[in-house]
Short mmCIF file of C-alpha atoms in Angstrom, two decimals:
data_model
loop_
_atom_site.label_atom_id
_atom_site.label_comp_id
_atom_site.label_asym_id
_atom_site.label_seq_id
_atom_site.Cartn_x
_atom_site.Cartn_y
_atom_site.Cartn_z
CA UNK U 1 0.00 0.00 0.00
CA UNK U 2 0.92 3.36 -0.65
CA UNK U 3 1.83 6.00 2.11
CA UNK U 4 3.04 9.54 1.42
CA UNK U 5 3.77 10.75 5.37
CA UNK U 6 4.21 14.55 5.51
CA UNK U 7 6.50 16.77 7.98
CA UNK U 8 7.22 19.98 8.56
CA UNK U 9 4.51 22.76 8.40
CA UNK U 10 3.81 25.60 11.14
CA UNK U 11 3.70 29.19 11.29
CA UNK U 12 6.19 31.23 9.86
CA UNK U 13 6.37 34.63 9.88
CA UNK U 14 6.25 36.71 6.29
CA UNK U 15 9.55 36.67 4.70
CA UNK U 16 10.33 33.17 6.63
CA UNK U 17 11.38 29.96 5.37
CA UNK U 18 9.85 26.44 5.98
CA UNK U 19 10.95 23.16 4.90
CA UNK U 20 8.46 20.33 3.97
CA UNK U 21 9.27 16.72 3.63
CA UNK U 22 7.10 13.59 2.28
CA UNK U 23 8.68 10.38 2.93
CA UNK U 24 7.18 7.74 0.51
CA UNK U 25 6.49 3.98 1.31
CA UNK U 26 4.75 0.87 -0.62
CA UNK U 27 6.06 1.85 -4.23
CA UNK U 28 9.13 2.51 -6.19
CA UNK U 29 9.88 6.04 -4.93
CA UNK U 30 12.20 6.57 -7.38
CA UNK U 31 10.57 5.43 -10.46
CA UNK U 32 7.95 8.23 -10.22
CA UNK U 33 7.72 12.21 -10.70
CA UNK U 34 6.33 13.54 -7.70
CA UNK U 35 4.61 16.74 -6.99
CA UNK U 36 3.00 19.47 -4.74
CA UNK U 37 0.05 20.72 -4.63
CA UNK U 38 -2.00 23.42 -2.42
CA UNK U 39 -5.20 24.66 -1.19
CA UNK U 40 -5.70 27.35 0.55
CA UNK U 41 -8.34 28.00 3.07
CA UNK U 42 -11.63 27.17 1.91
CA UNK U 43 -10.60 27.39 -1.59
CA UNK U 44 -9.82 24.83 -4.63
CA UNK U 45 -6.08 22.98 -5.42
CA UNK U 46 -3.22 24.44 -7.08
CA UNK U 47 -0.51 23.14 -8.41
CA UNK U 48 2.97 24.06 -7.11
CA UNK U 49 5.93 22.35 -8.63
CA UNK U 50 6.93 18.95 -9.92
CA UNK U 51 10.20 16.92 -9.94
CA UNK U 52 11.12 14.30 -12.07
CA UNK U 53 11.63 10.52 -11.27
CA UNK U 54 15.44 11.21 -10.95
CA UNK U 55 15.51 14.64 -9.86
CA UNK U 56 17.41 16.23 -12.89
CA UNK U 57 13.98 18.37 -13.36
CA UNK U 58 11.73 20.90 -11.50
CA UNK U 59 9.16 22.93 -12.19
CA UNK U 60 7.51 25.63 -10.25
CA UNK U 61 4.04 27.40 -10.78
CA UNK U 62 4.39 30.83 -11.73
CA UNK U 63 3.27 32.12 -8.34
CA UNK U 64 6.52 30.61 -6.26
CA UNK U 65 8.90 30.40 -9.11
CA UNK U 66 12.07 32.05 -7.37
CA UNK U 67 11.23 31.09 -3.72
CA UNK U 68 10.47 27.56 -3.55
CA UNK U 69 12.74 24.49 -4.31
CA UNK U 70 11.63 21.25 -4.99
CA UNK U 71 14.08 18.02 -4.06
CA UNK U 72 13.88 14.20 -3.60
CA UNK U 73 16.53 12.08 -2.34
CA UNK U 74 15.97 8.83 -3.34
CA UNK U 75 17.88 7.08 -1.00
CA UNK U 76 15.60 8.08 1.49
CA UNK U 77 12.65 8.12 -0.38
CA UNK U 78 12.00 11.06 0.54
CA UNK U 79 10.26 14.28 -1.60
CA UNK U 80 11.25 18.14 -0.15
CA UNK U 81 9.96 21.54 -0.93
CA UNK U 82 12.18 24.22 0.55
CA UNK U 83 9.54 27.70 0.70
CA UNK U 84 11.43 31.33 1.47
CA UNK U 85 10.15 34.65 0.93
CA UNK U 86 7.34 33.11 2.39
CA UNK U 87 3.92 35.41 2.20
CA UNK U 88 0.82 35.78 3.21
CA UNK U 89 -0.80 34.79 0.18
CA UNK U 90 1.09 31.16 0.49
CA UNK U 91 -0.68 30.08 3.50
CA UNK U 92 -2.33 27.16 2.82
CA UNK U 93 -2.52 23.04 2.98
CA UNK U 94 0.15 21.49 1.00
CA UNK U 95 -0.20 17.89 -0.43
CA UNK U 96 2.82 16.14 -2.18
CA UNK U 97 1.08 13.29 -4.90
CA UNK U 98 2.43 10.79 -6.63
CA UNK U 99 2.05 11.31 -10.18
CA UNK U 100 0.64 8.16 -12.55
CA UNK U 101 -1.07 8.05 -15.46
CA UNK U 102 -1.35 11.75 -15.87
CA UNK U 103 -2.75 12.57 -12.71
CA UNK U 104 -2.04 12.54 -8.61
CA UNK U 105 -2.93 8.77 -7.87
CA UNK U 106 -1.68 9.29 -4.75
CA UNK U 107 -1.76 12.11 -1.89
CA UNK U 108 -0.04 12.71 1.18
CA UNK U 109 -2.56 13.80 4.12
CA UNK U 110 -1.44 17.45 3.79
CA UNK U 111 0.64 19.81 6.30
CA UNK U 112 -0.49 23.25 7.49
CA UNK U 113 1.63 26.37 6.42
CA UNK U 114 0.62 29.79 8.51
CA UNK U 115 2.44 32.83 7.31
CA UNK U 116 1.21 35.80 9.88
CA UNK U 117 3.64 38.05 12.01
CA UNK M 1 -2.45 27.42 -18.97
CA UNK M 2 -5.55 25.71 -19.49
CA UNK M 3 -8.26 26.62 -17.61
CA UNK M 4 -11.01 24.14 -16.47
CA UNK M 5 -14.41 24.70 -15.86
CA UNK M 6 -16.77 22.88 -13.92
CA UNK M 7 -20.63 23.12 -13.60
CA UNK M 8 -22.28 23.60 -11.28
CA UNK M 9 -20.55 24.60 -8.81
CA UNK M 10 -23.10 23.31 -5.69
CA UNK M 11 -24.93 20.03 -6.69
CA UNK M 12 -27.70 19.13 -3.87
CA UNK M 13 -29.14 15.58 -4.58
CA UNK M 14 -31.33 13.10 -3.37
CA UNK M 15 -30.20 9.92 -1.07
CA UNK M 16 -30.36 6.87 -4.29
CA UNK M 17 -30.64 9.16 -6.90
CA UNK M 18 -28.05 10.10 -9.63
CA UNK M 19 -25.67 13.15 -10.35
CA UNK M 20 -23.47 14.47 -12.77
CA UNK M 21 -20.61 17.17 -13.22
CA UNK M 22 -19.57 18.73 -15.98
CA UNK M 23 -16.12 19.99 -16.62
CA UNK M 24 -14.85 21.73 -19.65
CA UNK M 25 -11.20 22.01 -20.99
CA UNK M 26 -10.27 25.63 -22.99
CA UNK M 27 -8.08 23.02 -25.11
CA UNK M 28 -8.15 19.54 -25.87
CA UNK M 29 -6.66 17.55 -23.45
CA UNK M 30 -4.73 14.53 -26.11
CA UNK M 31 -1.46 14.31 -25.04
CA UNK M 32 1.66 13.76 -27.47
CA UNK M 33 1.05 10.13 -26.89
CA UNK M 34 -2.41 9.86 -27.93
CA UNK M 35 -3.47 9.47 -24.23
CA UNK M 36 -6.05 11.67 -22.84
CA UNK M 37 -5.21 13.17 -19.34
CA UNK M 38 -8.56 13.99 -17.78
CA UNK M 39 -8.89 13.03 -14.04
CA UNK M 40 -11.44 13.08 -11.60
CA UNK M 41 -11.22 13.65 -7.39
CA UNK M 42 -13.02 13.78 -4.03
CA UNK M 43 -12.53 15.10 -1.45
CA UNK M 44 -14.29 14.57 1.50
CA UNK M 45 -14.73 17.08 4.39
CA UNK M 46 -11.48 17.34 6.28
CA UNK M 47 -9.70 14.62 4.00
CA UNK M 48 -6.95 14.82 0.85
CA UNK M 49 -8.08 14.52 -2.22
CA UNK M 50 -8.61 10.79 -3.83
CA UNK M 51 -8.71 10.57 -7.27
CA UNK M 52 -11.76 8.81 -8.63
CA UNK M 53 -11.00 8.28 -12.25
CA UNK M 54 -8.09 9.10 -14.76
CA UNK M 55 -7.71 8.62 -18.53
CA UNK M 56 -11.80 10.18 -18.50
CA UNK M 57 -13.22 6.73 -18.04
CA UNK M 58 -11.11 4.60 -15.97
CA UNK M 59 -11.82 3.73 -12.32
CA UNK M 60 -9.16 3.79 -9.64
CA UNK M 61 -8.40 0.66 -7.37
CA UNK M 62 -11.31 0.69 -4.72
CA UNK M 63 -13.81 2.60 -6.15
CA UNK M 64 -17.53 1.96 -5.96
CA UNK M 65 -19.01 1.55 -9.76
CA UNK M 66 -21.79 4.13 -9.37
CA UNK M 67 -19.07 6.35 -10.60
CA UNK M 68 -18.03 6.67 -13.91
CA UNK M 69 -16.38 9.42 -16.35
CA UNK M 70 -16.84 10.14 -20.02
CA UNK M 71 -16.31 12.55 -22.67
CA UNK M 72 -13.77 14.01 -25.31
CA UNK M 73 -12.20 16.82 -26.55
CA UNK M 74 -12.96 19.25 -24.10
CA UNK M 75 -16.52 18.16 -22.60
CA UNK M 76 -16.08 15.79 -20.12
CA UNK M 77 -18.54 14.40 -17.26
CA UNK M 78 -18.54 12.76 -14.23
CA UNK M 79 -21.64 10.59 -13.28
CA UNK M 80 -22.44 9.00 -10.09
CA UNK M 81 -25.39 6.52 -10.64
CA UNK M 82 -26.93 6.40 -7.23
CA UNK M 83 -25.73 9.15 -4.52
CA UNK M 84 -24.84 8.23 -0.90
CA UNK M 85 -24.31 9.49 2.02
CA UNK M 86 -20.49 8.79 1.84
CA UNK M 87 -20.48 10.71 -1.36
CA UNK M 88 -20.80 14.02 0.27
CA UNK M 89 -17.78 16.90 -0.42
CA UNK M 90 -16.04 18.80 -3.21
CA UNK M 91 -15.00 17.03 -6.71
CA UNK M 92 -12.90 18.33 -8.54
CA UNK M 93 -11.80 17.72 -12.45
CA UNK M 94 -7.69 18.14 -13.96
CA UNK M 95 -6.15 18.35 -16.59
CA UNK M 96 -2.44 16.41 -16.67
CA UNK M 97 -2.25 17.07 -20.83
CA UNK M 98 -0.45 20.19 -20.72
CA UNK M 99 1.87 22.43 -18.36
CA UNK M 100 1.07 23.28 -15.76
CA UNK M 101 -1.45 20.72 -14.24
CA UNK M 102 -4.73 22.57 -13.56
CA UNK M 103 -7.88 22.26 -12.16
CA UNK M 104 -11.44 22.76 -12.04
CA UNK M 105 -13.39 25.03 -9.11
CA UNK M 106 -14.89 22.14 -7.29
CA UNK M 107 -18.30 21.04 -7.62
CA UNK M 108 -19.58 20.87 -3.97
CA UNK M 109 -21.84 17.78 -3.60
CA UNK M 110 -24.66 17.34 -0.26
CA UNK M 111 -27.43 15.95 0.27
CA UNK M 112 -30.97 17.46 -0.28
#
């Protein structure tokens, strides 16, 4: 079965930096492109960026292109996304997903960003 | 990008009886490799998402029948045959065809 576990949300204060991590269990970790994605309160899912099966690519929605990082170390089977510049307009639920079949077939069970002074 | 459109937007139906959502693509949605990458998830109160279907018409591991997907192009539905109470929350349609992914508004399903 597959389990994306998610660490590392909070509040942060605006201009801060927060790390997430998704560690990955029950499938080939690094056979897959993996992704985040977003919601903020009470509103619909965004995508944020996207990393190739072996890491050599990233992309980055428009929105946090320049202030986010996306990484996997698939040793650890593990999926990052490194946020700075953080603002207020980022607060929201992030998910990392498994991508298959051109689409998230699998979700992590989301972690909490706050960005408020 | 490619902006998706769902209708409606709030979707009250009866316990046993069926609904369907309707989400439209602002291109078609064929990628390179003749595959067409139109998915469909729920998401129930408080919960991730869960994708439903993907390819337009093809079911996920574990879910229930009363739900399928169709379409082409860029008209595509989802149909749920008989509603229950589990089925309550916001779906969601998305496009993995072209970069960036994107999605629909949500179509928030409850119960009359």
């Amino acid at each position: 079965e597959v389990h994306l576990v998610q660490s590392g949300g909070g509040l942060v204060q605006p201009g801060g930096s927060l790390r997430l991590s998704c560690a990955a269990s029950g499938f080939a970790f690094s056979s897959y492109a993996m992704h985040w994605v977003r919601q903020a309160p009470g509103m619909g899912l965004e995508y944020v960026s996207a990393i190739s099966n072996s890491g050599g690519s990233a992309y980055y929605a428009n929105s946090v292109k320049g202030r986010f990082t996306i990484s996997r170390d698939n040793s650890k089977n593990t999926l990052y996304l490194q946020m700075g510049s953080l603002r207020a307009e980022d607060m929201a639920v992030y998910y990392c997903a498994r991508v298959e079949w051109g689409g998230y077939a699998d979700w992590g069970q989301g972690t909490l960003v706050t960005v408020s002074s | 990008d490619v902006v998706m459109t769902q209708s409606p937007l709030s979707l009250p139906v009866t316990l046993g009886q069926p609904a369907s959502i309707s989400c439209r693509s602002s291109q078609g949605l064929v990628y390179s490799d003749g595959n067409t990458y139109l998915n469909w998830f729920q998401q129930r109160p408080g919960q991730s998402p869960r994708r439903l279907i993907y390819e337009v018409s093809n079911r996920d591991s574990g879910v229930p029948d009363r739900f399928s997907g169709s379409g082409s192009g860029t008209d595509f539905t989802l149909k749920i045959s008989r509603v229950e109470a589990e089925d309550v929350g916001v779906y969601y349609c998305m496009q993995g065809a072209h970069w960036p992914y994107t999605f629909g508004q949500g179509t928030k399903l409850q119960i009359k």
